[in-house]
């Protein structure tokens, strides 16, 4: 679909393209020596040989004067395709866009016809078109999933959480699917209890007056305080947009090594980098470390 404005732009761009082609042929091409490709040499020799055979008066006893080897070949701008470029805007004004009368769609059907059994081919052609469209959608979704999350590039940045939303999990479906699993019992409440003090800490750091800001009365920042029991109503302030959470398979981390150097590692539950060791935060635990293994679906 074209309008008068787009056709004017089309004419200007076509004119600029023509000027660029002439400048390229006059300046750039003269600076390089270009020769025929191997298949072009073979095609030229074969064509010339057929012409010699067609000349019956010279075919007997005559030797072909076809030049051997690769000949010089420059950019030829004296072609009909380049000459006809300037006619496209005018033709569109007179007859409409080229897809209205082009044989390209017919050519596509002819190519796909070879894939049918020649019987009831209309239904088969429609099925082939639907298959191609479905495969195209799959490729687009696959390409979207290949977007890599960024990794931390600053030593002072402890870790980074990906922002991609490629792998989503609906909380309602997740709870129904894993119903009866002891590990999922009160999962949403525990998740809210995990998130709430961290949201409060963000508000506290920003000196915000939001209602989630921790005070001396609620003790939300006290790790020994059970938020599930002491602040059940405040958990309702934690809302999940679209009732969804998003999974990330990679957690890059910067850490301090034993020799006080900056180290880098990543946690991925799909690889051998799924085991972690943490400092123990339990007072009644004599062992200084806690061990865990990250699991995934």
Coordinates of C-alpha atoms in Angstrom, one line a residue:
X1 CA 0.0 0.0 0.0
X2 CA 1.4 3.4 -1.0
X3 CA 0.3 7.0 -0.5
X4 CA 1.4 10.1 -2.3
X5 CA 3.9 10.8 0.5
X6 CA 5.5 7.4 0.3
X7 CA 5.7 7.6 -3.5
X8 CA 7.5 10.9 -3.2
X9 CA 9.9 9.3 -0.8
X10 CA 10.3 6.4 -3.2
X11 CA 11.2 8.7 -6.1
X12 CA 13.8 10.6 -4.0
X13 CA 15.3 7.4 -2.7
X14 CA 15.5 5.9 -6.2
X15 CA 17.2 9.1 -7.4
X16 CA 19.7 8.9 -4.6
X17 CA 20.3 5.2 -5.3
X18 CA 21.1 6.0 -9.0
X19 CA 23.6 8.7 -8.0
X20 CA 25.3 6.3 -5.6
X21 CA 25.5 3.6 -8.3
X22 CA 27.1 6.0 -10.8
X23 CA 29.6 7.3 -8.2
X24 CA 30.5 3.7 -7.3
X25 CA 31.0 2.8 -10.9
X26 CA 33.1 5.9 -11.6
X27 CA 35.2 6.0 -8.5
X28 CA 35.3 2.7 -6.5
X29 CA 35.2 0.2 -9.4
X30 CA 38.1 1.9 -11.2
X31 CA 40.3 1.4 -8.1
X32 CA 40.0 -2.4 -8.3
X33 CA 40.8 -5.0 -10.9
X34 CA 38.0 -7.5 -11.1
X35 CA 37.9 -10.7 -13.2
X36 CA 35.4 -13.3 -14.1
X37 CA 34.6 -16.1 -11.7
X38 CA 35.3 -19.7 -12.6
X39 CA 31.7 -20.6 -13.4
X40 CA 31.4 -17.4 -15.5
X41 CA 34.4 -18.5 -17.5
X42 CA 32.8 -21.9 -18.1
X43 CA 29.5 -20.4 -19.1
X44 CA 31.1 -17.9 -21.5
X45 CA 33.2 -20.7 -23.2
X46 CA 30.2 -23.0 -23.5
X47 CA 28.1 -20.2 -25.0
X48 CA 30.8 -19.3 -27.5
X49 CA 31.2 -22.9 -28.4
X50 CA 27.5 -23.3 -29.2
X51 CA 27.6 -20.2 -31.3
X52 CA 30.5 -21.7 -33.3
X53 CA 28.7 -24.9 -33.9
X54 CA 25.7 -23.0 -35.1
X55 CA 27.7 -21.4 -37.9
X56 CA 27.8 -24.3 -40.4
X57 CA 30.0 -22.4 -42.8
X58 CA 32.8 -22.0 -40.3
X59 CA 32.3 -25.1 -38.1
X60 CA 34.3 -27.4 -40.4
X61 CA 38.0 -27.1 -39.9
X62 CA 37.7 -23.8 -38.0
X63 CA 39.3 -23.3 -34.7
X64 CA 37.5 -21.5 -31.9
X65 CA 38.9 -18.1 -30.9
X66 CA 37.3 -18.3 -27.5
X67 CA 39.5 -16.5 -25.0
X68 CA 41.0 -18.8 -22.4
X69 CA 41.3 -17.8 -18.7
X70 CA 39.6 -15.2 -16.7
X71 CA 38.9 -11.9 -18.4
X72 CA 38.5 -8.5 -16.9
X73 CA 34.9 -7.8 -15.8
X74 CA 33.7 -4.5 -14.4
X75 CA 30.3 -3.3 -13.1
X76 CA 27.8 -3.0 -16.0
X77 CA 25.2 -0.3 -15.2
X78 CA 23.8 -0.4 -18.8
X79 CA 21.2 -3.0 -17.9
X80 CA 17.4 -3.0 -18.1
X81 CA 17.0 -3.7 -14.4
X82 CA 18.8 -0.5 -13.4
X83 CA 17.2 1.5 -16.1
X84 CA 13.7 0.4 -15.0
X85 CA 14.1 1.4 -11.4
X86 CA 13.0 5.0 -12.2
X87 CA 9.8 3.7 -13.7
X88 CA 8.5 2.0 -10.5
X89 CA 6.9 5.0 -8.8
X90 CA 5.1 6.0 -12.0
X91 CA 3.9 2.5 -12.6
X92 CA 2.6 2.2 -9.0
X93 CA 0.6 5.4 -9.5
X94 CA -0.9 4.0 -12.7
X95 CA -1.5 0.4 -11.9
X96 CA -1.0 0.0 -8.2
X97 CA 1.6 -2.0 -6.3
X98 CA 3.5 -4.8 -8.1
X99 CA 2.0 -7.5 -5.8
X100 CA -1.4 -6.9 -7.5
X101 CA -0.2 -8.3 -10.8
X102 CA 3.2 -9.9 -10.1
X103 CA 3.6 -13.6 -11.0
X104 CA 5.8 -14.2 -7.9
X105 CA 2.9 -15.7 -5.9
X106 CA 2.1 -18.0 -8.9
X107 CA 5.8 -19.0 -9.0
X108 CA 5.7 -19.9 -5.3
X109 CA 2.7 -22.2 -5.9
X110 CA 4.5 -23.9 -8.9
X111 CA 7.5 -24.6 -6.7
X112 CA 5.3 -26.1 -3.9
X113 CA 3.3 -28.1 -6.4
X114 CA 6.3 -30.4 -6.8
X115 CA 5.9 -31.4 -3.2
X116 CA 2.4 -32.6 -3.7
X117 CA 1.1 -36.0 -5.0
X118 CA -0.6 -34.2 -7.9
X119 CA -4.0 -35.4 -6.5
X120 CA -6.2 -33.0 -4.6
X121 CA -3.3 -30.6 -4.7
X122 CA -5.2 -27.6 -3.6
X123 CA -5.7 -29.0 -0.1
X124 CA -2.0 -30.1 0.0
X125 CA -0.8 -26.6 -1.1
X126 CA -2.9 -25.0 1.7
X127 CA -1.4 -27.5 4.2
X128 CA 2.2 -26.7 3.0
X129 CA 1.5 -23.0 3.4
X130 CA 0.2 -23.5 6.9
X131 CA 3.2 -25.7 7.8
X132 CA 5.6 -23.0 6.6
X133 CA 3.8 -20.4 8.6
X134 CA 3.9 -22.6 11.7
X135 CA 7.6 -23.3 11.3
X136 CA 8.2 -19.6 10.9
X137 CA 6.5 -18.9 14.2
X138 CA 8.5 -21.6 15.9
X139 CA 11.7 -20.0 14.6
X140 CA 10.7 -16.6 15.8
X141 CA 9.9 -18.0 19.3
X142 CA 13.2 -19.9 19.3
X143 CA 15.2 -16.8 18.4
X144 CA 13.5 -14.9 21.2
X145 CA 14.5 -17.6 23.7
X146 CA 18.2 -17.3 22.7
X147 CA 18.5 -13.8 24.1
X148 CA 21.3 -14.1 26.7
X149 CA 20.9 -12.4 30.1
X150 CA 23.7 -9.8 30.9
X151 CA 26.5 -10.8 33.2
X152 CA 28.0 -8.5 35.8
X153 CA 31.0 -6.5 34.5
X154 CA 31.8 -4.5 37.6
X155 CA 33.7 -5.8 40.6
X156 CA 31.5 -3.9 43.1
X157 CA 28.4 -5.6 41.6
X158 CA 27.8 -8.7 43.7
X159 CA 25.4 -10.5 41.4
X160 CA 22.9 -9.8 38.6
X161 CA 19.4 -11.2 38.0
X162 CA 18.3 -11.5 34.4
X163 CA 15.4 -9.3 33.2
X164 CA 14.3 -11.6 30.4
X165 CA 10.7 -13.0 30.5
X166 CA 11.3 -16.0 28.2
X167 CA 10.5 -18.6 30.8
X168 CA 7.3 -17.7 32.8
X169 CA 5.5 -19.7 35.4
X170 CA 1.9 -19.1 36.3
X171 CA 1.6 -19.4 40.1
X172 CA -1.9 -20.9 40.1
X173 CA -0.9 -23.6 37.6
X174 CA 2.3 -24.2 39.4
X175 CA 0.5 -24.8 42.7
X176 CA -2.1 -27.1 41.1
X177 CA 0.5 -29.1 39.2
X178 CA 2.6 -29.7 42.3
X179 CA -0.3 -30.2 44.7
X180 CA 0.7 -32.7 47.4
X181 CA 4.4 -31.9 47.2
X182 CA 5.6 -31.1 50.7
X183 CA 8.2 -28.7 49.3
X184 CA 5.4 -26.6 47.7
X185 CA 3.3 -26.3 50.9
X186 CA 2.6 -22.6 51.6
X187 CA 4.9 -21.7 48.7
X188 CA 3.3 -18.4 47.8
X189 CA 3.1 -17.2 51.4
X190 CA 6.7 -18.1 51.9
X191 CA 7.7 -16.4 48.7
X192 CA 5.9 -13.2 49.8
X193 CA 7.5 -13.4 53.2
X194 CA 10.9 -13.7 51.5
X195 CA 10.2 -10.7 49.2
X196 CA 8.5 -8.4 51.7
X197 CA 11.5 -7.4 53.9
X198 CA 13.6 -6.9 50.8
X199 CA 11.0 -4.5 49.3
X200 CA 11.0 -2.8 52.7
X201 CA 14.8 -2.5 52.6
X202 CA 14.6 -0.8 49.2
X203 CA 12.1 1.7 50.5
X204 CA 14.2 2.3 53.5
X205 CA 17.3 2.9 51.5
X206 CA 15.4 5.4 49.3
X207 CA 14.1 7.2 52.4
X208 CA 10.6 6.5 51.1
X209 CA 7.4 7.1 53.1
X210 CA 5.7 4.0 51.6
X211 CA 3.6 1.9 53.9
X212 CA 6.0 -1.0 53.5
X213 CA 8.9 0.9 55.0
X214 CA 10.1 -1.0 58.1
X215 CA 9.9 0.8 61.4
X216 CA 11.0 0.0 64.9
X217 CA 7.5 -1.4 65.7
X218 CA 7.2 -4.0 63.0
X219 CA 10.7 -5.5 63.0
X220 CA 10.4 -6.7 59.4
X221 CA 14.2 -6.6 59.1
X222 CA 14.7 -9.0 62.0
X223 CA 15.7 -12.3 60.6
X224 CA 14.5 -14.2 63.7
X225 CA 11.0 -12.8 63.4
X226 CA 8.4 -15.0 61.7
X227 CA 6.7 -12.7 59.2
X228 CA 4.2 -15.4 58.4
X229 CA 2.9 -15.3 62.0
X230 CA 3.6 -11.7 63.1
X231 CA 2.7 -9.8 59.9
X232 CA 0.2 -12.0 57.9
X233 CA -1.8 -9.0 56.7
X234 CA 1.2 -7.1 55.3
X235 CA 1.9 -10.1 53.0
X236 CA -1.2 -9.0 51.0
X237 CA 0.8 -5.9 49.9
X238 CA 3.0 -8.2 47.8
X239 CA 1.4 -8.6 44.4
X240 CA 2.7 -10.6 41.4
X241 CA 2.0 -8.9 38.1
X242 CA -0.1 -11.2 36.0
X243 CA 0.2 -13.8 38.7
X244 CA 3.4 -14.9 37.1
X245 CA 7.0 -15.3 38.1
X246 CA 10.0 -15.8 35.7
X247 CA 12.7 -18.4 35.7
X248 CA 16.4 -17.7 35.0
X249 CA 18.8 -20.6 34.6
X250 CA 22.0 -18.5 35.2
X251 CA 23.0 -16.5 38.3
X252 CA 26.4 -14.8 37.7
X253 CA 28.2 -13.8 41.0
X254 CA 31.2 -11.8 41.9
X255 CA 32.9 -12.9 45.2
X256 CA 36.0 -12.5 47.3
X257 CA 38.4 -15.4 47.1
X258 CA 40.6 -16.6 50.1
X259 CA 43.5 -14.6 48.8
X260 CA 41.4 -11.4 48.8
X261 CA 41.1 -11.4 45.0
X262 CA 37.9 -10.8 43.0
X263 CA 36.5 -14.0 41.7
X264 CA 33.7 -14.8 39.3
X265 CA 31.4 -17.8 39.0
X266 CA 27.9 -18.7 37.9
X267 CA 25.2 -21.0 39.2
X268 CA 23.3 -23.0 36.7
X269 CA 21.1 -25.9 37.8
X270 CA 21.4 -27.5 34.3
X271 CA 25.2 -28.0 34.7
X272 CA 27.7 -29.1 37.3
X273 CA 27.7 -25.5 38.7
X274 CA 24.6 -26.2 40.8
X275 CA 26.2 -26.9 44.2
X276 CA 26.6 -23.9 46.5
X277 CA 28.2 -23.3 49.9
X278 CA 27.0 -20.5 52.2
X279 CA 28.0 -19.1 55.6
X280 CA 25.7 -20.6 58.2
X281 CA 23.4 -18.0 59.8
X282 CA 22.0 -20.2 62.5
X283 CA 23.3 -19.6 66.0
X284 CA 22.7 -23.2 67.2
X285 CA 24.7 -24.6 64.3
X286 CA 28.3 -25.4 65.1
X287 CA 29.2 -25.9 61.5
X288 CA 30.3 -22.6 59.9
X289 CA 28.9 -23.4 56.4
X290 CA 25.6 -24.5 54.9
X291 CA 25.4 -26.5 51.7
X292 CA 22.7 -26.6 49.1
X293 CA 22.0 -27.7 45.5
X294 CA 20.0 -25.6 43.1
X295 CA 17.3 -27.6 41.3
X296 CA 15.2 -26.8 38.3
X297 CA 12.1 -28.1 36.5

